[in-house]
Each structure stands twice: as C-alpha cells, then as structure tokens.
GROMACS .gro file of C-alpha atoms in nm:
model
  465
    1UNK     CA    1   0.016   0.001  -0.003
    2UNK     CA    2   0.106   0.344  -0.061
    3UNK     CA    3   0.283   0.589   0.192
    4UNK     CA    4   0.063   0.906   0.274
    5UNK     CA    5   0.314   1.104   0.097
    6UNK     CA    6   0.240   0.892  -0.204
    7UNK     CA    7  -0.139   0.943  -0.176
    8UNK     CA    8  -0.108   1.308  -0.165
    9UNK     CA    9   0.152   1.338  -0.421
   10UNK     CA   10  -0.014   1.126  -0.702
   11UNK     CA   11  -0.360   1.271  -0.654
   12UNK     CA   12  -0.210   1.616  -0.738
   13UNK     CA   13  -0.007   1.504  -1.047
   14UNK     CA   14  -0.098   1.656  -1.391
   15UNK     CA   15   0.165   1.480  -1.606
   16UNK     CA   16   0.477   1.285  -1.540
   17UNK     CA   17   0.767   1.411  -1.797
   18UNK     CA   18   0.954   1.101  -1.966
   19UNK     CA   19   1.288   1.093  -1.797
   20UNK     CA   20   1.203   1.415  -1.639
   21UNK     CA   21   1.003   1.585  -1.341
   22UNK     CA   22   0.661   1.572  -1.250
   23UNK     CA   23   0.416   1.840  -1.313
   24UNK     CA   24   0.238   1.869  -0.978
   25UNK     CA   25  -0.103   2.064  -0.904
   26UNK     CA   26  -0.055   2.311  -0.637
   27UNK     CA   27  -0.358   2.394  -0.384
   28UNK     CA   28  -0.192   2.696  -0.225
   29UNK     CA   29   0.080   2.953  -0.272
   30UNK     CA   30   0.189   3.178   0.006
   31UNK     CA   31   0.392   3.475  -0.093
   32UNK     CA   32   0.585   3.700   0.116
   33UNK     CA   33   0.789   4.024   0.017
   34UNK     CA   34   1.136   3.882  -0.014
   35UNK     CA   35   1.120   3.607  -0.281
   36UNK     CA   36   0.800   3.745  -0.490
   37UNK     CA   37   0.915   4.060  -0.686
   38UNK     CA   38   1.097   3.887  -0.943
   39UNK     CA   39   0.804   3.666  -0.997
   40UNK     CA   40   0.561   3.927  -1.044
   41UNK     CA   41   0.799   4.118  -1.284
   42UNK     CA   42   0.832   3.784  -1.493
   43UNK     CA   43   0.450   3.760  -1.531
   44UNK     CA   44   0.448   4.134  -1.643
   45UNK     CA   45   0.730   4.087  -1.902
   46UNK     CA   46   0.527   3.808  -2.036
   47UNK     CA   47   0.179   3.974  -2.013
   48UNK     CA   48   0.037   3.707  -1.802
   49UNK     CA   49  -0.205   3.708  -1.513
   50UNK     CA   50  -0.236   3.482  -1.224
   51UNK     CA   51  -0.411   3.166  -1.338
   52UNK     CA   52  -0.608   3.119  -1.019
   53UNK     CA   53  -0.552   3.436  -0.786
   54UNK     CA   54  -0.787   3.319  -0.514
   55UNK     CA   55  -0.549   3.005  -0.438
   56UNK     CA   56  -0.259   3.268  -0.361
   57UNK     CA   57  -0.225   3.465  -0.019
   58UNK     CA   58   0.044   3.732   0.031
   59UNK     CA   59   0.171   3.917   0.338
   60UNK     CA   60   0.480   4.088   0.443
   61UNK     CA   61   0.688   3.938   0.741
   62UNK     CA   62   1.051   3.925   0.700
   63UNK     CA   63   1.137   4.293   0.660
   64UNK     CA   64   0.806   4.449   0.891
   65UNK     CA   65   0.945   4.615   1.213
   66UNK     CA   66   0.837   4.461   1.534
   67UNK     CA   67   0.766   4.837   1.682
   68UNK     CA   68   0.576   5.142   1.554
   69UNK     CA   69   0.455   4.987   1.252
   70UNK     CA   70   0.183   5.273   1.233
   71UNK     CA   71   0.493   5.451   1.113
   72UNK     CA   72   0.669   5.493   0.796
   73UNK     CA   73   0.931   5.185   0.761
   74UNK     CA   74   1.278   5.344   0.808
   75UNK     CA   75   1.511   5.116   0.623
   76UNK     CA   76   1.482   5.190   0.256
   77UNK     CA   77   1.522   4.837   0.139
   78UNK     CA   78   1.258   4.692   0.379
   79UNK     CA   79   1.001   4.979   0.284
   80UNK     CA   80   1.078   4.900  -0.085
   81UNK     CA   81   1.010   4.547  -0.038
   82UNK     CA   82   0.694   4.566   0.163
   83UNK     CA   83   0.547   4.851  -0.071
   84UNK     CA   84   0.615   4.644  -0.352
   85UNK     CA   85   0.417   4.346  -0.251
   86UNK     CA   86   0.140   4.596  -0.177
   87UNK     CA   87   0.139   4.716  -0.544
   88UNK     CA   88   0.185   4.389  -0.663
   89UNK     CA   89  -0.106   4.222  -0.498
   90UNK     CA   90  -0.311   4.535  -0.611
   91UNK     CA   91  -0.210   4.485  -0.966
   92UNK     CA   92  -0.269   4.116  -0.987
   93UNK     CA   93  -0.570   4.095  -0.789
   94UNK     CA   94  -0.423   3.869  -0.504
   95UNK     CA   95  -0.527   3.875  -0.128
   96UNK     CA   96  -0.287   4.074   0.084
   97UNK     CA   97  -0.282   4.092   0.462
   98UNK     CA   98  -0.051   4.425   0.490
   99UNK     CA   99   0.110   4.537   0.810
  100UNK     CA  100  -0.141   4.635   1.076
  101UNK     CA  101  -0.412   4.415   0.923
  102UNK     CA  102  -0.548   4.203   1.195
  103UNK     CA  103  -0.484   3.917   0.952
  104UNK     CA  104  -0.113   3.996   0.906
  105UNK     CA  105   0.196   3.799   1.070
  106UNK     CA  106   0.450   3.541   0.975
  107UNK     CA  107   0.295   3.365   0.664
  108UNK     CA  108   0.375   3.020   0.826
  109UNK     CA  109   0.185   3.112   1.121
  110UNK     CA  110  -0.105   3.270   0.995
  111UNK     CA  111  -0.185   2.998   0.698
  112UNK     CA  112  -0.261   2.735   0.953
  113UNK     CA  113  -0.444   2.959   1.233
  114UNK     CA  114  -0.681   3.081   0.943
  115UNK     CA  115  -0.755   2.745   0.807
  116UNK     CA  116  -0.603   2.807   0.479
  117UNK     CA  117  -0.347   2.509   0.520
  118UNK     CA  118  -0.554   2.192   0.542
  119UNK     CA  119  -0.511   1.829   0.538
  120UNK     CA  120  -0.440   1.667   0.171
  121UNK     CA  121  -0.314   2.002   0.019
  122UNK     CA  122  -0.015   2.075  -0.182
  123UNK     CA  123   0.130   2.414  -0.060
  124UNK     CA  124   0.425   2.591  -0.156
  125UNK     CA  125   0.610   2.922  -0.092
  126UNK     CA  126   0.937   3.087  -0.181
  127UNK     CA  127   1.074   3.011   0.176
  128UNK     CA  128   1.218   2.696   0.298
  129UNK     CA  129   1.014   2.682   0.607
  130UNK     CA  130   0.703   2.601   0.400
  131UNK     CA  131   0.755   2.254   0.563
  132UNK     CA  132   0.574   2.388   0.865
  133UNK     CA  133   0.231   2.348   0.697
  134UNK     CA  134   0.286   1.960   0.688
  135UNK     CA  135   0.189   1.958   1.032
  136UNK     CA  136  -0.194   1.927   0.929
  137UNK     CA  137  -0.100   1.645   0.694
  138UNK     CA  138  -0.019   1.843   0.382
  139UNK     CA  139   0.246   1.815   0.141
  140UNK     CA  140   0.428   2.154   0.184
  141UNK     CA  141   0.764   2.282   0.059
  142UNK     CA  142   0.967   2.567  -0.007
  143UNK     CA  143   1.026   2.679  -0.372
  144UNK     CA  144   1.252   2.920  -0.598
  145UNK     CA  145   1.144   3.248  -0.700
  146UNK     CA  146   1.132   3.144  -1.072
  147UNK     CA  147   0.919   2.863  -0.950
  148UNK     CA  148   0.674   3.101  -0.771
  149UNK     CA  149   0.653   3.251  -1.093
  150UNK     CA  150   0.570   2.910  -1.262
  151UNK     CA  151   0.282   2.843  -1.012
  152UNK     CA  152   0.136   3.201  -1.037
  153UNK     CA  153   0.108   3.140  -1.402
  154UNK     CA  154  -0.010   2.799  -1.407
  155UNK     CA  155  -0.082   2.685  -1.065
  156UNK     CA  156   0.141   2.384  -1.138
  157UNK     CA  157   0.508   2.317  -1.042
  158UNK     CA  158   0.769   2.086  -1.200
  159UNK     CA  159   0.925   1.872  -0.949
  160UNK     CA  160   1.110   1.549  -0.913
  161UNK     CA  161   0.958   1.340  -0.662
  162UNK     CA  162   1.129   1.308  -0.326
  163UNK     CA  163   1.187   0.971  -0.162
  164UNK     CA  164   0.980   0.879   0.157
  165UNK     CA  165   1.144   0.849   0.519
  166UNK     CA  166   0.938   0.794   0.812
  167UNK     CA  167   1.075   0.872   1.172
  168UNK     CA  168   0.902   0.728   1.456
  169UNK     CA  169   0.946   0.874   1.807
  170UNK     CA  170   0.819   0.633   2.063
  171UNK     CA  171   0.737   0.653   2.430
  172UNK     CA  172   0.689   0.971   2.646
  173UNK     CA  173   0.896   1.292   2.677
  174UNK     CA  174   1.059   1.391   2.980
  175UNK     CA  175   0.927   1.697   3.196
  176UNK     CA  176   1.063   2.016   3.059
  177UNK     CA  177   1.112   1.875   2.705
  178UNK     CA  178   0.908   1.996   2.394
  179UNK     CA  179   0.883   1.950   2.023
  180UNK     CA  180   1.163   2.197   1.966
  181UNK     CA  181   1.361   1.990   2.180
  182UNK     CA  182   1.275   1.683   1.976
  183UNK     CA  183   1.346   1.862   1.639
  184UNK     CA  184   1.686   1.956   1.780
  185UNK     CA  185   1.748   1.605   1.908
  186UNK     CA  186   1.670   1.471   1.559
  187UNK     CA  187   1.903   1.703   1.390
  188UNK     CA  188   2.181   1.625   1.611
  189UNK     CA  189   2.143   1.231   1.502
  190UNK     CA  190   2.064   1.251   1.154
  191UNK     CA  191   2.284   1.566   1.081
  192UNK     CA  192   2.171   1.853   0.851
  193UNK     CA  193   2.218   1.643   0.545
  194UNK     CA  194   2.077   1.321   0.694
  195UNK     CA  195   1.725   1.363   0.528
  196UNK     CA  196   1.852   1.513   0.181
  197UNK     CA  197   1.614   1.379  -0.091
  198UNK     CA  198   1.334   1.264   0.139
  199UNK     CA  199   0.992   1.397   0.253
  200UNK     CA  200   0.965   1.279   0.623
  201UNK     CA  201   0.666   1.150   0.775
  202UNK     CA  202   0.671   1.201   1.159
  203UNK     CA  203   0.486   0.934   1.366
  204UNK     CA  204   0.494   0.748   1.709
  205UNK     CA  205   0.368   0.808   2.047
  206UNK     CA  206   0.543   1.133   2.122
  207UNK     CA  207   0.410   1.290   1.771
  208UNK     CA  208   0.046   1.150   1.836
  209UNK     CA  209   0.062   1.307   2.180
  210UNK     CA  210   0.191   1.631   2.058
  211UNK     CA  211  -0.042   1.932   2.000
  212UNK     CA  212  -0.079   2.085   1.669
  213UNK     CA  213   0.157   2.372   1.755
  214UNK     CA  214   0.403   2.086   1.849
  215UNK     CA  215   0.371   1.935   1.546
  216UNK     CA  216   0.381   2.274   1.346
  217UNK     CA  217   0.743   2.341   1.520
  218UNK     CA  218   0.853   1.981   1.433
  219UNK     CA  219   0.739   2.003   1.088
  220UNK     CA  220   0.920   2.350   1.063
  221UNK     CA  221   1.250   2.230   1.114
  222UNK     CA  222   1.245   1.950   0.888
  223UNK     CA  223   1.433   2.125   0.622
  224UNK     CA  224   1.734   2.186   0.881
  225UNK     CA  225   1.774   1.792   0.861
  226UNK     CA  226   1.800   1.854   0.481
  227UNK     CA  227   1.453   1.716   0.421
  228UNK     CA  228   1.242   1.836   0.116
  229UNK     CA  229   0.963   1.879   0.378
  230UNK     CA  230   0.802   1.698   0.688
  231UNK     CA  231   0.418   1.605   0.774
  232UNK     CA  232   0.216   1.422   1.024
  233UNK     CA  233  -0.095   1.222   0.930
  234UNK     CA  234  -0.412   1.404   1.028
  235UNK     CA  235  -0.582   1.279   1.326
  236UNK     CA  236  -0.845   1.410   1.599
  237UNK     CA  237  -0.577   1.662   1.721
  238UNK     CA  238  -0.587   1.793   1.341
  239UNK     CA  239  -0.962   1.807   1.314
  240UNK     CA  240  -1.011   2.003   1.621
  241UNK     CA  241  -0.751   2.244   1.573
  242UNK     CA  242  -0.888   2.309   1.212
  243UNK     CA  243  -1.259   2.324   1.300
  244UNK     CA  244  -1.436   2.655   1.300
  245UNK     CA  245  -1.134   2.846   1.164
  246UNK     CA  246  -1.235   3.100   0.896
  247UNK     CA  247  -1.122   2.923   0.607
  248UNK     CA  248  -1.235   2.565   0.719
  249UNK     CA  249  -1.526   2.390   0.553
  250UNK     CA  250  -1.843   2.420   0.748
  251UNK     CA  251  -2.192   2.213   0.772
  252UNK     CA  252  -2.202   1.906   0.520
  253UNK     CA  253  -1.862   2.018   0.389
  254UNK     CA  254  -1.677   1.997   0.697
  255UNK     CA  255  -1.831   1.632   0.743
  256UNK     CA  256  -1.721   1.545   0.390
  257UNK     CA  257  -1.370   1.684   0.432
  258UNK     CA  258  -1.313   1.497   0.760
  259UNK     CA  259  -1.444   1.179   0.580
  260UNK     CA  260  -1.163   1.241   0.337
  261UNK     CA  261  -0.894   1.345   0.583
  262UNK     CA  262  -0.935   1.028   0.778
  263UNK     CA  263  -0.820   0.848   0.471
  264UNK     CA  264  -0.495   1.030   0.470
  265UNK     CA  265  -0.252   0.778   0.631
  266UNK     CA  266   0.004   0.525   0.538
  267UNK     CA  267  -0.110   0.181   0.529
  268UNK     CA  268   0.014  -0.080   0.791
  269UNK     CA  269   0.227  -0.241   0.481
  270UNK     CA  270   0.325   0.096   0.335
  271UNK     CA  271   0.696   0.067   0.235
  272UNK     CA  272   0.943   0.371   0.283
  273UNK     CA  273   1.251   0.427   0.148
  274UNK     CA  274   1.415   0.471   0.479
  275UNK     CA  275   1.280   0.417   0.842
  276UNK     CA  276   1.425   0.560   1.173
  277UNK     CA  277   1.290   0.510   1.518
  278UNK     CA  278   1.419   0.719   1.826
  279UNK     CA  279   1.291   0.709   2.184
  280UNK     CA  280   1.128   0.998   2.369
  281UNK     CA  281   1.291   0.919   2.691
  282UNK     CA  282   1.616   0.988   2.537
  283UNK     CA  283   1.572   1.348   2.492
  284UNK     CA  284   1.614   1.632   2.735
  285UNK     CA  285   1.615   1.970   2.692
  286UNK     CA  286   1.856   2.083   2.427
  287UNK     CA  287   2.086   2.371   2.297
  288UNK     CA  288   2.298   2.424   2.018
  289UNK     CA  289   2.656   2.520   2.044
  290UNK     CA  290   2.783   2.552   1.674
  291UNK     CA  291   2.679   2.740   1.375
  292UNK     CA  292   2.462   2.487   1.213
  293UNK     CA  293   2.134   2.337   1.374
  294UNK     CA  294   2.263   1.985   1.398
  295UNK     CA  295   2.559   2.100   1.629
  296UNK     CA  296   2.333   2.022   1.954
  297UNK     CA  297   2.360   1.892   2.272
  298UNK     CA  298   2.149   1.852   2.601
  299UNK     CA  299   2.145   2.131   2.822
  300UNK     CA  300   2.345   1.940   3.083
  301UNK     CA  301   2.579   1.774   2.830
  302UNK     CA  302   2.919   1.908   2.733
  303UNK     CA  303   3.035   1.995   2.382
  304UNK     CA  304   3.177   1.704   2.198
  305UNK     CA  305   3.560   1.638   2.235
  306UNK     CA  306   3.773   1.703   1.917
  307UNK     CA  307   3.894   1.345   1.907
  308UNK     CA  308   3.532   1.217   1.921
  309UNK     CA  309   3.506   1.302   1.547
  310UNK     CA  310   3.678   1.219   1.195
  311UNK     CA  311   3.960   1.419   1.081
  312UNK     CA  312   3.744   1.549   0.799
  313UNK     CA  313   3.520   1.725   1.037
  314UNK     CA  314   3.741   1.848   1.271
  315UNK     CA  315   3.838   2.192   1.078
  316UNK     CA  316   3.470   2.279   1.010
  317UNK     CA  317   3.402   2.182   1.386
  318UNK     CA  318   3.686   2.410   1.521
  319UNK     CA  319   3.581   2.690   1.271
  320UNK     CA  320   3.230   2.696   1.426
  321UNK     CA  321   3.344   2.689   1.791
  322UNK     CA  322   3.619   2.977   1.712
  323UNK     CA  323   3.304   3.155   1.574
  324UNK     CA  324   3.083   3.077   1.895
  325UNK     CA  325   3.397   3.155   2.145
  326UNK     CA  326   3.346   2.798   2.265
  327UNK     CA  327   3.580   2.506   2.344
  328UNK     CA  328   3.573   2.126   2.282
  329UNK     CA  329   3.462   1.943   2.584
  330UNK     CA  330   3.293   2.275   2.735
  331UNK     CA  331   2.985   2.274   2.947
  332UNK     CA  332   2.753   2.553   2.859
  333UNK     CA  333   2.516   2.521   3.165
  334UNK     CA  334   2.599   2.858   3.327
  335UNK     CA  335   2.735   3.021   3.039
  336UNK     CA  336   2.644   3.416   3.026
  337UNK     CA  337   2.413   3.498   2.749
  338UNK     CA  338   2.300   3.878   2.625
  339UNK     CA  339   1.998   3.847   2.418
  340UNK     CA  340   1.693   3.621   2.430
  341UNK     CA  341   1.447   3.588   2.126
  342UNK     CA  342   1.107   3.420   2.137
  343UNK     CA  343   0.914   3.423   1.817
  344UNK     CA  344   0.971   3.317   1.438
  345UNK     CA  345   0.762   3.065   1.238
  346UNK     CA  346   0.918   2.802   1.452
  347UNK     CA  347   0.814   2.916   1.808
  348UNK     CA  348   0.584   3.225   1.763
  349UNK     CA  349   0.270   3.078   1.827
  350UNK     CA  350   0.041   3.119   2.156
  351UNK     CA  351   0.138   2.790   2.310
  352UNK     CA  352   0.518   2.924   2.294
  353UNK     CA  353   0.393   3.227   2.479
  354UNK     CA  354   0.231   3.012   2.745
  355UNK     CA  355   0.542   2.790   2.789
  356UNK     CA  356   0.762   3.100   2.824
  357UNK     CA  357   0.508   3.254   3.074
  358UNK     CA  358   0.515   2.954   3.283
  359UNK     CA  359   0.850   2.976   3.362
  360UNK     CA  360   0.907   3.347   3.404
  361UNK     CA  361   0.579   3.391   3.610
  362UNK     CA  362   0.693   3.501   3.970
  363UNK     CA  363   1.035   3.559   3.858
  364UNK     CA  364   1.218   3.896   3.693
  365UNK     CA  365   1.374   3.942   3.366
  366UNK     CA  366   1.768   3.942   3.441
  367UNK     CA  367   1.884   4.331   3.414
  368UNK     CA  368   2.157   4.242   3.169
  369UNK     CA  369   1.969   4.036   2.930
  370UNK     CA  370   1.783   4.199   2.630
  371UNK     CA  371   1.465   4.005   2.561
  372UNK     CA  372   1.283   4.011   2.218
  373UNK     CA  373   0.926   3.850   2.291
  374UNK     CA  374   0.740   3.861   1.934
  375UNK     CA  375   0.417   3.709   1.842
  376UNK     CA  376   0.390   3.522   1.530
  377UNK     CA  377   0.083   3.696   1.409
  378UNK     CA  378  -0.170   3.961   1.532
  379UNK     CA  379  -0.403   3.686   1.628
  380UNK     CA  380  -0.128   3.559   1.870
  381UNK     CA  381  -0.089   3.875   2.008
  382UNK     CA  382  -0.484   3.934   2.084
  383UNK     CA  383  -0.479   3.566   2.238
  384UNK     CA  384  -0.174   3.668   2.466
  385UNK     CA  385  -0.392   3.971   2.591
  386UNK     CA  386  -0.692   3.763   2.619
  387UNK     CA  387  -0.527   3.515   2.839
  388UNK     CA  388  -0.375   3.745   3.058
  389UNK     CA  389  -0.028   3.646   2.947
  390UNK     CA  390   0.081   4.009   2.892
  391UNK     CA  391   0.043   4.104   3.220
  392UNK     CA  392   0.230   3.775   3.350
  393UNK     CA  393   0.503   3.878   3.148
  394UNK     CA  394   0.500   4.263   3.197
  395UNK     CA  395   0.510   4.173   3.578
  396UNK     CA  396   0.855   3.962   3.509
  397UNK     CA  397   1.005   4.257   3.325
  398UNK     CA  398   0.906   4.174   2.966
  399UNK     CA  399   0.743   4.374   2.673
  400UNK     CA  400   0.588   4.200   2.387
  401UNK     CA  401   0.658   4.331   2.043
  402UNK     CA  402   0.471   4.364   1.711
  403UNK     CA  403   0.442   4.054   1.504
  404UNK     CA  404   0.712   3.960   1.214
  405UNK     CA  405   0.993   3.739   1.157
  406UNK     CA  406   1.213   3.963   1.379
  407UNK     CA  407   1.536   3.830   1.489
  408UNK     CA  408   1.536   3.509   1.325
  409UNK     CA  409   1.709   3.633   1.018
  410UNK     CA  410   1.783   4.025   1.069
  411UNK     CA  411   1.656   4.132   0.755
  412UNK     CA  412   1.451   4.413   0.992
  413UNK     CA  413   1.563   4.608   1.298
  414UNK     CA  414   1.604   4.335   1.534
  415UNK     CA  415   1.960   4.249   1.509
  416UNK     CA  416   2.203   4.084   1.764
  417UNK     CA  417   2.540   4.285   1.794
  418UNK     CA  418   2.868   4.149   1.686
  419UNK     CA  419   3.008   3.884   1.970
  420UNK     CA  420   2.679   3.899   2.162
  421UNK     CA  421   2.495   3.552   2.269
  422UNK     CA  422   2.121   3.536   2.184
  423UNK     CA  423   1.930   3.216   2.308
  424UNK     CA  424   1.664   3.204   2.029
  425UNK     CA  425   1.366   2.990   1.946
  426UNK     CA  426   1.422   3.045   1.566
  427UNK     CA  427   1.520   2.797   1.319
  428UNK     CA  428   1.905   2.864   1.218
  429UNK     CA  429   2.210   2.937   1.399
  430UNK     CA  430   2.444   2.998   1.099
  431UNK     CA  431   2.711   3.284   1.115
  432UNK     CA  432   2.545   3.629   1.087
  433UNK     CA  433   2.192   3.484   1.068
  434UNK     CA  434   2.061   3.715   1.336
  435UNK     CA  435   2.312   4.005   1.279
  436UNK     CA  436   2.684   4.043   1.164
  437UNK     CA  437   2.891   3.833   1.404
  438UNK     CA  438   2.618   3.747   1.624
  439UNK     CA  439   2.613   3.401   1.827
  440UNK     CA  440   2.298   3.216   1.831
  441UNK     CA  441   2.201   2.946   2.064
  442UNK     CA  442   1.881   2.769   1.926
  443UNK     CA  443   1.669   2.615   2.222
  444UNK     CA  444   1.282   2.572   2.296
  445UNK     CA  445   1.086   2.867   2.465
  446UNK     CA  446   1.115   2.682   2.814
  447UNK     CA  447   1.513   2.705   2.790
  448UNK     CA  448   1.497   3.072   2.642
  449UNK     CA  449   1.256   3.168   2.923
  450UNK     CA  450   1.514   3.006   3.189
  451UNK     CA  451   1.802   3.211   3.035
  452UNK     CA  452   1.615   3.527   3.042
  453UNK     CA  453   1.536   3.522   3.414
  454UNK     CA  454   1.890   3.408   3.520
  455UNK     CA  455   2.107   3.569   3.244
  456UNK     CA  456   2.285   3.255   3.185
  457UNK     CA  457   2.217   2.918   2.995
  458UNK     CA  458   1.965   2.717   3.264
  459UNK     CA  459   1.795   2.411   3.273
  460UNK     CA  460   1.427   2.474   3.267
  461UNK     CA  461   1.352   2.186   3.479
  462UNK     CA  462   1.474   2.371   3.769
  463UNK     CA  463   1.183   2.609   3.715
  464UNK     CA  464   0.885   2.387   3.648
  465UNK     CA  465   0.655   2.249   3.901
   0.00000   0.00000   0.00000
C-alpha cells in the first residue's frame, strides 16, 4: 500500500515528463515580500496574469519592523520590499494581509491559524520553512522565485518526486522537553544533511501526543535535516484544531472533508525508502553550540571533544567553535548570555508564549539581558492579551513587540550585535544569521525563558513544578 506522501502526491500529478520531472498541481501558494518581486516582474514581462488568484495569499513578514508599525518603515530596502508586495497584490488581484491588518503575521503562522492550510493539500511558498504546514497532513515545501512565477502562471510546478522516510519517536517525553527539543535532537542524530532527498513522515506516540502547535514546530525544522519537507498524518488533534477556523469547511462540507481526511494515512504495509526510530525518553532540553542546527547537545551535556570526530570534520568543527567562542568539551550550563528571542515561524505561537510565561511567572528578567518577545501574528497577540499572559510577562519585566519574523534572520531592525550571545527559539544559527557576528544558541521557549530570568544558560526543569 502507498505511503501517505504517495497518496497526496499522486492525487496532484497532472502529468509525468518522461525521464524528467512531475508536473504537480498546487492547491495553495503563499507569498511574502522577499522572494516574490521577480516572479511578479516575470509575469508582467510575458503579459500574464495569475491563473487562479484565489489560491494565492500574500503578506509581508521578513522585513516588517516589530515596533511602530503605524509609522513609515525607516529602512529603505525593507520599505521598498513591503510596498512592492502591496502594489503587486493590487495589480494582480491577490489577497494581501498588509502590516497592521488584523490578519497579518508570519506567513507560516497565519496559514494554519486561519484554516488556509488543510490536510491533503499541496502547498508551496518561496521560503524554505514552508515545511511547517505539513503538520496538518499537507505536502508543503519551499520553492525558488522562478518556481513562484511558474505557480502563479499555471497553478502547477515541475518537481522531481522525493523519496519517503518515516521517523518514529516512541514512548513519552520527559518533563520540560517539548517539540523544539525533539527536532533539535533529531538534527543532532541525522545531521543537517541526513534527510536530504526525502520527504519525512513523523509518527510514533510522542508525535501522536503532540499538540498541533508542537507538530508545526517539528515540521518547521524538517528542512534543517536536509529534508524536502515533513508532515504528520491528520488525526483528531488535527480536526479539532482546524474546526471553526475562518477558511475551514463548514456544515456538510466539513463532514465530507473529515471523512476524506481520515483516509490520509500510510497503510500498515506501506513501504518507505528509509525508516528510523528514536526513543522520547532519551531526549532532554536541548541547546546548540555551533553554527548549524545539527550541532546540538542536551542542556546538561558537554560540547563534544575534538577527538570524538573524524579528521575531515575537525576543521569545520573548530571553525564553528571559534566563531561561537566555545571550546571542545566545554559545558554551557551557566554560560552568560546577552539576548533572548522568543518568536519566529518556529516558536511564535500562543503555546510558545504560554510556555515562556509558565517559567518566568513570579521571577524577574535578568537586568543585563535584552529580551525580544515577538508574536507570530496579530491573532497570537490578541490571544496573549485575552489570556492575560501580557500581564504575567510585564510583571516579570518583559514587553511584547509587534508581529514579524524579527530576529530570526535580521532582515529588519532586530539585529543581535557582533559577539553577543542570543538564546533563540528560531530555526537557524548560521554565522551572521541574527546579525553580523551574532552568536546564536537555538533552544525551546522553556530554555529561552530560563535563560531570560537567570542571565545564563539554564535547565528549565529547575523552574517547572
């Protein structure tokens, strides 16, 4: 029997080019301001319109400032990109959630929370972290700008079919271990290229027990293992999450949709190109120590010793540690940090703010830590305030910024200064990712919260009841 990936992929095949790629129909195209301008220009140069404009949703997120959004953007490059997206959407008749729109936010947060992202869909965006949307049981992946143009013009894309991989995470997670830790653990085991060429289906008790927001985090980070994308078979958790959302089916259409969605699972005899199994009990709260997301350890562990790796890997390992200012064999617990960032399409959802607040409640932000708490959307911001989390955070000395990608990638004002350490809930710790010379330590919202109140890398389990 086919895998779930086969079922969704095969249903969307328009034609197969002999000795070439597959022409795949795309249900939903998301666009942001960074990777779409050339695609729109390409349509104009050929005198084309978008074939199915109602299948395309656009919003700025990378370049938006996270303060004073009611004022003109000061950075000229960011302003031009945001303004250009607005004009392109107007010219081509596309749905556009602009800055300060109640629907605006990070595109990979807004899609699922509005019910635009649904099981069984094919979804693309000119952004590698499009894999996030796989959490609802969709085949979602990032594409290049020329491919964005292709989808706009034809609602199809040419793609080689990836291989299939199933990763099972069995058992139960320890206290203080969340989806972000699971993803960081998988990356440390597989490396950042271990899933290259594959589309990953996540399964097992740990995944089944995850909330939808946890699954969104897990699928978001699939790309950091080299995978083309990652997804989770839809189940009752999925249906409960989607029901009642703005773009979700209603009435009889809902019943028909759920009946179909329940068929979206790999059969018991489905054959994957590769299968791996990990134990949830083996995972503790995680942090990274290097300059790729696979260079991670448990928060109580030590950085690997130099002689623990082959000679070929030693040079890049030493270069990475030199950039970070760390030593082989060093323990990072208690290491002083300067910045904390809560947000991004990885951990900017309401559940992440609840987790952060659960740790800092009754404590105070460390005086010498700069903390950026950035909701992934205006909807998340509203929910923070409805639940009173804003008061908990303010009482602990934190303030909430306005939605956007923020310090995930330093395309806006939120840049970590050179040489400073930032414990970040984002997805990448490459050199300069959060600002030229910035040193990024990836972690979960719980680990970030513990660091924010202590001023050093700390074990969040010490602060949990």
